[in-house]
mmCIF file of C-alpha atoms in Angstrom:
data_model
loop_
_atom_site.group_PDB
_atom_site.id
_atom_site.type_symbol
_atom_site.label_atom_id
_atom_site.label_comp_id
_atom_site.label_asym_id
_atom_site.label_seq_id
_atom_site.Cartn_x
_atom_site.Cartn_y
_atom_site.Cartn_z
ATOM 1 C CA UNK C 105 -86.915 -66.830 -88.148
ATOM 2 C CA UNK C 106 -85.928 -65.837 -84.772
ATOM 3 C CA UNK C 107 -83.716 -63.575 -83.015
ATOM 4 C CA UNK C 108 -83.111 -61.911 -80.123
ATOM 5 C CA UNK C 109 -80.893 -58.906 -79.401
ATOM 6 C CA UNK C 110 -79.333 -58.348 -76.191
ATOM 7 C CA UNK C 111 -76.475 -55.257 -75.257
ATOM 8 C CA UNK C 112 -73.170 -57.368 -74.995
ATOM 9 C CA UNK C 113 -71.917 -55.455 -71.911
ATOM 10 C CA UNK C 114 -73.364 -53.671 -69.151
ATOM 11 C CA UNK C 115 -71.311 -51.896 -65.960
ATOM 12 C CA UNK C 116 -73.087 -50.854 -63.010
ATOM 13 C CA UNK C 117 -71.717 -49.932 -59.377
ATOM 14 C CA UNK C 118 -72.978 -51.628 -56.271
ATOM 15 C CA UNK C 119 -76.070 -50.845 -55.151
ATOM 16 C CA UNK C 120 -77.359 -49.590 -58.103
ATOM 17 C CA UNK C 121 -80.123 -50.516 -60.608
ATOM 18 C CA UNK C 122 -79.183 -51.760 -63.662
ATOM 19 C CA UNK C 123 -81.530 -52.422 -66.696
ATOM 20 C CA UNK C 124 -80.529 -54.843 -69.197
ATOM 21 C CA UNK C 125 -82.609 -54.873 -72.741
ATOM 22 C CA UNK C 126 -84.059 -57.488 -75.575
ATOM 23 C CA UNK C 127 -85.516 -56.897 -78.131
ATOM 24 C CA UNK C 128 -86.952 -59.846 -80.322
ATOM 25 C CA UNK C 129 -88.270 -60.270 -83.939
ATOM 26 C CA UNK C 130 -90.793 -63.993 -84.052
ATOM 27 C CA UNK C 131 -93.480 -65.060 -84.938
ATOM 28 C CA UNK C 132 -95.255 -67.499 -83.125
ATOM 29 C CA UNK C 133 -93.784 -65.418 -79.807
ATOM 30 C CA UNK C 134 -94.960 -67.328 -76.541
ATOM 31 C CA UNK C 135 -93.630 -65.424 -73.962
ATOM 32 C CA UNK C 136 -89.777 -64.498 -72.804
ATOM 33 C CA UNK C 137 -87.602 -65.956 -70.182
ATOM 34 C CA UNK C 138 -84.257 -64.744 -68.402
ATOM 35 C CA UNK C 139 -81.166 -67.160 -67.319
ATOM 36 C CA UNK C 140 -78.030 -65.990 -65.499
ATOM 37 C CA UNK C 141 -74.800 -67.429 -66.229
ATOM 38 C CA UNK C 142 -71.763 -67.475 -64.083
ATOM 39 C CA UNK C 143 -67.976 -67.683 -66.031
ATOM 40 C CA UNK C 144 -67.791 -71.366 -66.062
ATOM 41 C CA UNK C 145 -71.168 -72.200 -64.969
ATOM 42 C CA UNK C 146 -74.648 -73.400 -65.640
ATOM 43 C CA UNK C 147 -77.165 -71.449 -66.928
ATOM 44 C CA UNK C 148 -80.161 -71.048 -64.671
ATOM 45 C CA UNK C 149 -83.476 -69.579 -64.853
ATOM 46 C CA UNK C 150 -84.684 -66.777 -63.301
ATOM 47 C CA UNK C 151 -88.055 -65.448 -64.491
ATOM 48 C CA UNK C 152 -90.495 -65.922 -67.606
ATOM 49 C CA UNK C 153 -92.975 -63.606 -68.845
ATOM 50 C CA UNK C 154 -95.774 -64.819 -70.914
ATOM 51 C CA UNK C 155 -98.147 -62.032 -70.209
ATOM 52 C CA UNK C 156 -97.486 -57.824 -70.810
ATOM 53 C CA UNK C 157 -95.674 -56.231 -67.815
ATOM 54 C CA UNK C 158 -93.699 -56.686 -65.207
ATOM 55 C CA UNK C 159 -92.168 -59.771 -62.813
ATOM 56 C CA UNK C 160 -91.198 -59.381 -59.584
ATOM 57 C CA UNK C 161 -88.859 -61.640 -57.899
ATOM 58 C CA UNK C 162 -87.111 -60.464 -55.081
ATOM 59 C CA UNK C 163 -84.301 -58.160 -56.098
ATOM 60 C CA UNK C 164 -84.762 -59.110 -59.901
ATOM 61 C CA UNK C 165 -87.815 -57.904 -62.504
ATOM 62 C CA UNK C 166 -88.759 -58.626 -65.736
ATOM 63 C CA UNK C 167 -90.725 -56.633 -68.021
ATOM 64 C CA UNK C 168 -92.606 -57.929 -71.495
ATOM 65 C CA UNK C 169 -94.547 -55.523 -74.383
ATOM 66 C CA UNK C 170 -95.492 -57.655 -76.893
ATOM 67 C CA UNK C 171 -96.467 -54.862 -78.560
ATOM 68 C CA UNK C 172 -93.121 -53.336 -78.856
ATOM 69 C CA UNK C 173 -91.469 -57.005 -78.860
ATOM 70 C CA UNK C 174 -89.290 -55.801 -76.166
ATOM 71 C CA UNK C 175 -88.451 -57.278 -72.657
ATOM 72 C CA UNK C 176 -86.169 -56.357 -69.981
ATOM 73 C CA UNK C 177 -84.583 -57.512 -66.598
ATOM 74 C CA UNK C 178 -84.212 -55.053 -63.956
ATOM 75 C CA UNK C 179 -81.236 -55.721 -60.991
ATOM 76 C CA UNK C 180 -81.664 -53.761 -57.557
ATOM 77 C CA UNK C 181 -79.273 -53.175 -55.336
ATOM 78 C CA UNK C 182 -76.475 -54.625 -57.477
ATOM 79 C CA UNK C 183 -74.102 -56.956 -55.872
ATOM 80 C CA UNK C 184 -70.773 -58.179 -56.852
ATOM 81 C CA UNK C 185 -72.431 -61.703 -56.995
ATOM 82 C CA UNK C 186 -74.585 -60.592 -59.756
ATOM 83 C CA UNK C 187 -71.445 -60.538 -62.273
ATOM 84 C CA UNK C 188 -72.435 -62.699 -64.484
ATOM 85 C CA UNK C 189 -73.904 -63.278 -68.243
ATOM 86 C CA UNK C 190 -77.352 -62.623 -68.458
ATOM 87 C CA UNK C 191 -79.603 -64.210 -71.688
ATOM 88 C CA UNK C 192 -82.739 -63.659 -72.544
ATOM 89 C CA UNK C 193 -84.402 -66.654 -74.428
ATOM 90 C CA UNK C 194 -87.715 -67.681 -76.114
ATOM 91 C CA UNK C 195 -89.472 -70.924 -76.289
ATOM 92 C CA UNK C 196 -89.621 -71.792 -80.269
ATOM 93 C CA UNK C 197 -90.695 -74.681 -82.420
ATOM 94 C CA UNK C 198 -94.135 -74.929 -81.123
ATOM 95 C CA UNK C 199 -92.993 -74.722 -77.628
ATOM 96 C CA UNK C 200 -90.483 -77.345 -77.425
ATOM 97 C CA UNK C 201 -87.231 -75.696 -76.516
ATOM 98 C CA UNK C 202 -85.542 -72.427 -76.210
ATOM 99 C CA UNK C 203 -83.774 -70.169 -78.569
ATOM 100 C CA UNK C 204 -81.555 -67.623 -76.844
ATOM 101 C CA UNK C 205 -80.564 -64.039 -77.035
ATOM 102 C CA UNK C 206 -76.651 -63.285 -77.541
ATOM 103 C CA UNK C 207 -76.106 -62.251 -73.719
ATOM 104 C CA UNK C 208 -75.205 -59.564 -71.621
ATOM 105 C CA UNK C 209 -72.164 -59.515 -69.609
ATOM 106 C CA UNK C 210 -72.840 -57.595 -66.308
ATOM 107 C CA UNK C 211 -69.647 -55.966 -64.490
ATOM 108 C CA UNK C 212 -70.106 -54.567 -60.763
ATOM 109 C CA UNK C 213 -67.958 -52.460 -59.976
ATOM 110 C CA UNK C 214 -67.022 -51.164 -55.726
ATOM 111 C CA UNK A 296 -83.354 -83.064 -55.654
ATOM 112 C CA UNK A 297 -79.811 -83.822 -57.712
ATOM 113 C CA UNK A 298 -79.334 -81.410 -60.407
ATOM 114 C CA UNK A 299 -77.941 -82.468 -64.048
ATOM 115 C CA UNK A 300 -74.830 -84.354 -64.237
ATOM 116 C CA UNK A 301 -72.364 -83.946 -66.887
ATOM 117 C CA UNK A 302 -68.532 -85.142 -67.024
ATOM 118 C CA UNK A 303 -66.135 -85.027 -68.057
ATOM 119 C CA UNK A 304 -65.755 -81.087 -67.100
ATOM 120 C CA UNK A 305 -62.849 -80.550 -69.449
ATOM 121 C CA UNK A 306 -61.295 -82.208 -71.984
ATOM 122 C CA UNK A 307 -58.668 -81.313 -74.557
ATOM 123 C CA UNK A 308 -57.897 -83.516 -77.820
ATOM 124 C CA UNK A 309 -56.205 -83.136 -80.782
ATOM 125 C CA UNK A 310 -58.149 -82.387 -83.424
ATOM 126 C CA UNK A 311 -59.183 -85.462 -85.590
ATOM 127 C CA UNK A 312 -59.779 -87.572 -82.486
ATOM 128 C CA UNK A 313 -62.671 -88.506 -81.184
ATOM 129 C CA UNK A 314 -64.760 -87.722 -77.947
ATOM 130 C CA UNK A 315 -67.687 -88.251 -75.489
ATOM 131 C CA UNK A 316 -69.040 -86.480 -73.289
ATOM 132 C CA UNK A 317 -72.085 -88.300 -70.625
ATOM 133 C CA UNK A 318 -75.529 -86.294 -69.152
ATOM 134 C CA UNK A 319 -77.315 -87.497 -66.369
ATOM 135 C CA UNK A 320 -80.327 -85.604 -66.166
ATOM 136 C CA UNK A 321 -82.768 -85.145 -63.214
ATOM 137 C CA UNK A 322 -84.596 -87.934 -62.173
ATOM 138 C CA UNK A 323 -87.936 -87.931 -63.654
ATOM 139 C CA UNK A 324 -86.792 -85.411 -66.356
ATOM 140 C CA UNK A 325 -88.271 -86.939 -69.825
ATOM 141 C CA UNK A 326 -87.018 -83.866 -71.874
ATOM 142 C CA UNK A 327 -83.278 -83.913 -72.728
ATOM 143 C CA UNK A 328 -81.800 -81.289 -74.584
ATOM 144 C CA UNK A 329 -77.873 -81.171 -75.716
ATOM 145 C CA UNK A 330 -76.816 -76.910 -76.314
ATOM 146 C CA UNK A 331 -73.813 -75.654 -77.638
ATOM 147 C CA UNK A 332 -72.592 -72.405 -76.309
ATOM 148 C CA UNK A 333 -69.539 -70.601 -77.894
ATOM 149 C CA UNK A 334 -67.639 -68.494 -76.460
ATOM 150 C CA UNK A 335 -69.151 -64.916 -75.495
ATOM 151 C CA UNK A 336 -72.747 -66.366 -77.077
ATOM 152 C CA UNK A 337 -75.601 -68.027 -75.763
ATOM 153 C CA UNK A 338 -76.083 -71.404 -76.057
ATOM 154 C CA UNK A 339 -77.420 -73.382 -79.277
ATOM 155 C CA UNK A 340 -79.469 -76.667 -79.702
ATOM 156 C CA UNK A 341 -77.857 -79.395 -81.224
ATOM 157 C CA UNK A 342 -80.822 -82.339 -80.318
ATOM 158 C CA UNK A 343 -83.765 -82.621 -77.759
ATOM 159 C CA UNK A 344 -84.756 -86.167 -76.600
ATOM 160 C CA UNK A 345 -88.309 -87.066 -75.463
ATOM 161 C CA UNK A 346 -87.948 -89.738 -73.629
ATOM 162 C CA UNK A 347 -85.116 -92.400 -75.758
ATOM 163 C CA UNK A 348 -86.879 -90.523 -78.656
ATOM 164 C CA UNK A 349 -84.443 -87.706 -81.232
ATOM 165 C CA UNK A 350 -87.306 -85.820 -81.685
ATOM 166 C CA UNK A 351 -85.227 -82.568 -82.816
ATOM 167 C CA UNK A 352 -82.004 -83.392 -84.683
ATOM 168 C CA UNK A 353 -82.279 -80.528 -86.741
ATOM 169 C CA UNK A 354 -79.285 -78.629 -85.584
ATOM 170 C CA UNK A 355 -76.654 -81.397 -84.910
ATOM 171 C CA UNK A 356 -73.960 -81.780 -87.953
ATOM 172 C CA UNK A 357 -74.453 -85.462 -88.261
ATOM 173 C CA UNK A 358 -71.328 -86.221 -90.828
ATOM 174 C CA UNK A 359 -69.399 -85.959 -87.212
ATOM 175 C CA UNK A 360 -72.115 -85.779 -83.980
ATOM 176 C CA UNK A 361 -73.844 -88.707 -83.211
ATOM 177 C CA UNK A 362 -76.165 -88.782 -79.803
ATOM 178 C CA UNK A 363 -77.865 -91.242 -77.725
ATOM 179 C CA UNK A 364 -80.222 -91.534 -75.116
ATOM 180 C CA UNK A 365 -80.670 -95.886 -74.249
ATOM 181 C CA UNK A 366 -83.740 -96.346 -72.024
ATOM 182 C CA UNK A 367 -84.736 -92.687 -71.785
ATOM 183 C CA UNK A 368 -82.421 -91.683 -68.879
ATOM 184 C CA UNK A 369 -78.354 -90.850 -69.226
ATOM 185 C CA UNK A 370 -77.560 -89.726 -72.821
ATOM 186 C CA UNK A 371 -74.308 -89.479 -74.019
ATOM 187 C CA UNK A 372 -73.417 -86.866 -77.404
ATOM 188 C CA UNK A 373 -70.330 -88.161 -79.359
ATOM 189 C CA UNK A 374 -68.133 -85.873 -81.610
ATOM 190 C CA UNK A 375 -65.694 -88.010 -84.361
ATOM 191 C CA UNK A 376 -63.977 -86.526 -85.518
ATOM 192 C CA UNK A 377 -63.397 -83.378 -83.673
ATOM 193 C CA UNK A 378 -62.408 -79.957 -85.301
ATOM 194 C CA UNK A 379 -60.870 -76.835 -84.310
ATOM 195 C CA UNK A 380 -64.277 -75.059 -84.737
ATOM 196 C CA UNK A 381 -65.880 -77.707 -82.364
ATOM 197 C CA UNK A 382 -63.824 -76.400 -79.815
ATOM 198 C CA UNK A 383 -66.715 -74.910 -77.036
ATOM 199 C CA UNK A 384 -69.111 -75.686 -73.816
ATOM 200 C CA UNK A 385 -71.584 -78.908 -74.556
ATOM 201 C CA UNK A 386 -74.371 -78.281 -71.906
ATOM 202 C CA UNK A 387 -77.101 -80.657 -70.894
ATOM 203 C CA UNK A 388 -80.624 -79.770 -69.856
ATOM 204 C CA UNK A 389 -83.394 -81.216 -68.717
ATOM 205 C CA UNK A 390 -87.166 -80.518 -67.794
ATOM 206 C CA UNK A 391 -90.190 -82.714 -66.641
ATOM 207 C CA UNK A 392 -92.181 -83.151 -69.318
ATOM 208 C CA UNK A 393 -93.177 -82.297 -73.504
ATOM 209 C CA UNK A 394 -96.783 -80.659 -73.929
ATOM 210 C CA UNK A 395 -96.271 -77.483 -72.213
ATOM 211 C CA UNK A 396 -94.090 -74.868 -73.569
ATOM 212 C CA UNK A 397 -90.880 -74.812 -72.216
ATOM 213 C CA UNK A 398 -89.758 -71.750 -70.764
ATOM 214 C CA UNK A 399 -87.104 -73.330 -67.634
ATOM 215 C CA UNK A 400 -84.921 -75.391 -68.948
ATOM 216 C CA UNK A 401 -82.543 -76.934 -65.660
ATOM 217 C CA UNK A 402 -78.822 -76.600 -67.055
ATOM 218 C CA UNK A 403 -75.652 -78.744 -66.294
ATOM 219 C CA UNK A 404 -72.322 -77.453 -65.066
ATOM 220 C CA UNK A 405 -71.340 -78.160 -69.126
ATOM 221 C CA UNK A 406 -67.779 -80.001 -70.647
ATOM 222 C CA UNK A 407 -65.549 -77.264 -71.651
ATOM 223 C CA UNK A 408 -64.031 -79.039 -75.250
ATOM 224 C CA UNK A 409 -61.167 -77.899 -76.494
ATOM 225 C CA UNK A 410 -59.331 -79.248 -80.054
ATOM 226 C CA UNK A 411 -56.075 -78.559 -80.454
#
């Protein structure tokens, strides 16, 4: 089966850089993508890796080892904006739609 | 480009009643998916439409959720009758097209349910 493990809460200050973790056990692993969630809001992508090492968009990253089944996102230069949920999810049955990770609430803190 | 459309945004019913709740996904969009999310968790598949076709029903509790997607566009995911436990955020989401794997997924706003 599948499952990914997030952290369920992560506090950072503003400004900062803030790493946020998941770890996966699949088989059949095609790659790993990242949506942010706002409270009461849509999910929305931000980044997919289907390839070993790291993303860059901007002030977000995302890192993949398939070899350690083990992604991450990376946040620069934190802003209170970028409270939010963060999942990590995987596409599954043969490609066809996502399962997701159990989220990581981000708090920034002044 | 419109994003996905979902209404109502709330709704609270006694449980035992039934409900609806509409998509509208982005024009073009074959691929329809209907999630689940609980509170604190990410969100779960219930069914994925290709086109009008339930190709992925695995997930949806059919003694009480019934969905529908007439002439491949709007789709509409029914709950009768409702229970306390079914008391969470119904998202729609859309993408262009089936053969490639799906890694973004374009989310609706979501209907908040909540049985009382």
């Amino acid at each position: 089966g599948q499952s990914l493990e997030q952290p369920s809460e992560v506090t950072a200050v503003e400004g900062a850089i803030v790493q946020i973790n998941c770890t996966y056990q699949t088989s059949g692993f095609y790659g790993l993508s990242w949506y942010q969630q706002h409270d009461g809001g849509a999910p929305t992508f931000l980044s997919y890796n289907a390839l070993d090492g790291l993303e860059e968009t901007g002030r977000f990253s995302s890192f993949l080892s398939r070899s350690d089944s083990y992604g991450y996102l990376l946040l620069q230069e934190l802003q209170m904006k970028d409270s939010a949920s963060y999942f990590c999810a995987e596409p599954t049955g043969g490609g066809n739609k996502l399962t997701f990770g159990t989220g990581t609430q981000l708090k920034v803190e002044l | 480009e419109a994003g996905v459309v979902q209404s109502p945004r709330y709704k609270i019913i006694e449980k035992k009643q039934p409900v609806a709740f509409w998509c509208n996904p982005i024009s073009g969009h074959n691929t329809l998916y209907w999630y689940r999310q609980n509170l604190g968790q990410g969100p779960e598949l219930l069914i994925r439409y290709e086109n009008e076709e339930a190709v992925d029903d695995s997930q949806l509790p059919k003694d009480r959720f019934s969905a529908e997607r007439l002439k491949g566009v709007d789709s509409t995911l029914k709950i009768q009758p409702a229970e306390l436990g079914d008391s969470a955020v119904y998202l729609c989401a859309s993408r262009r097209r089936a053969g490639t794997v799906t890694y973004e997924q374009y989310f609706g706003p979501g209907t908040r349910l909540t049985v009382t």
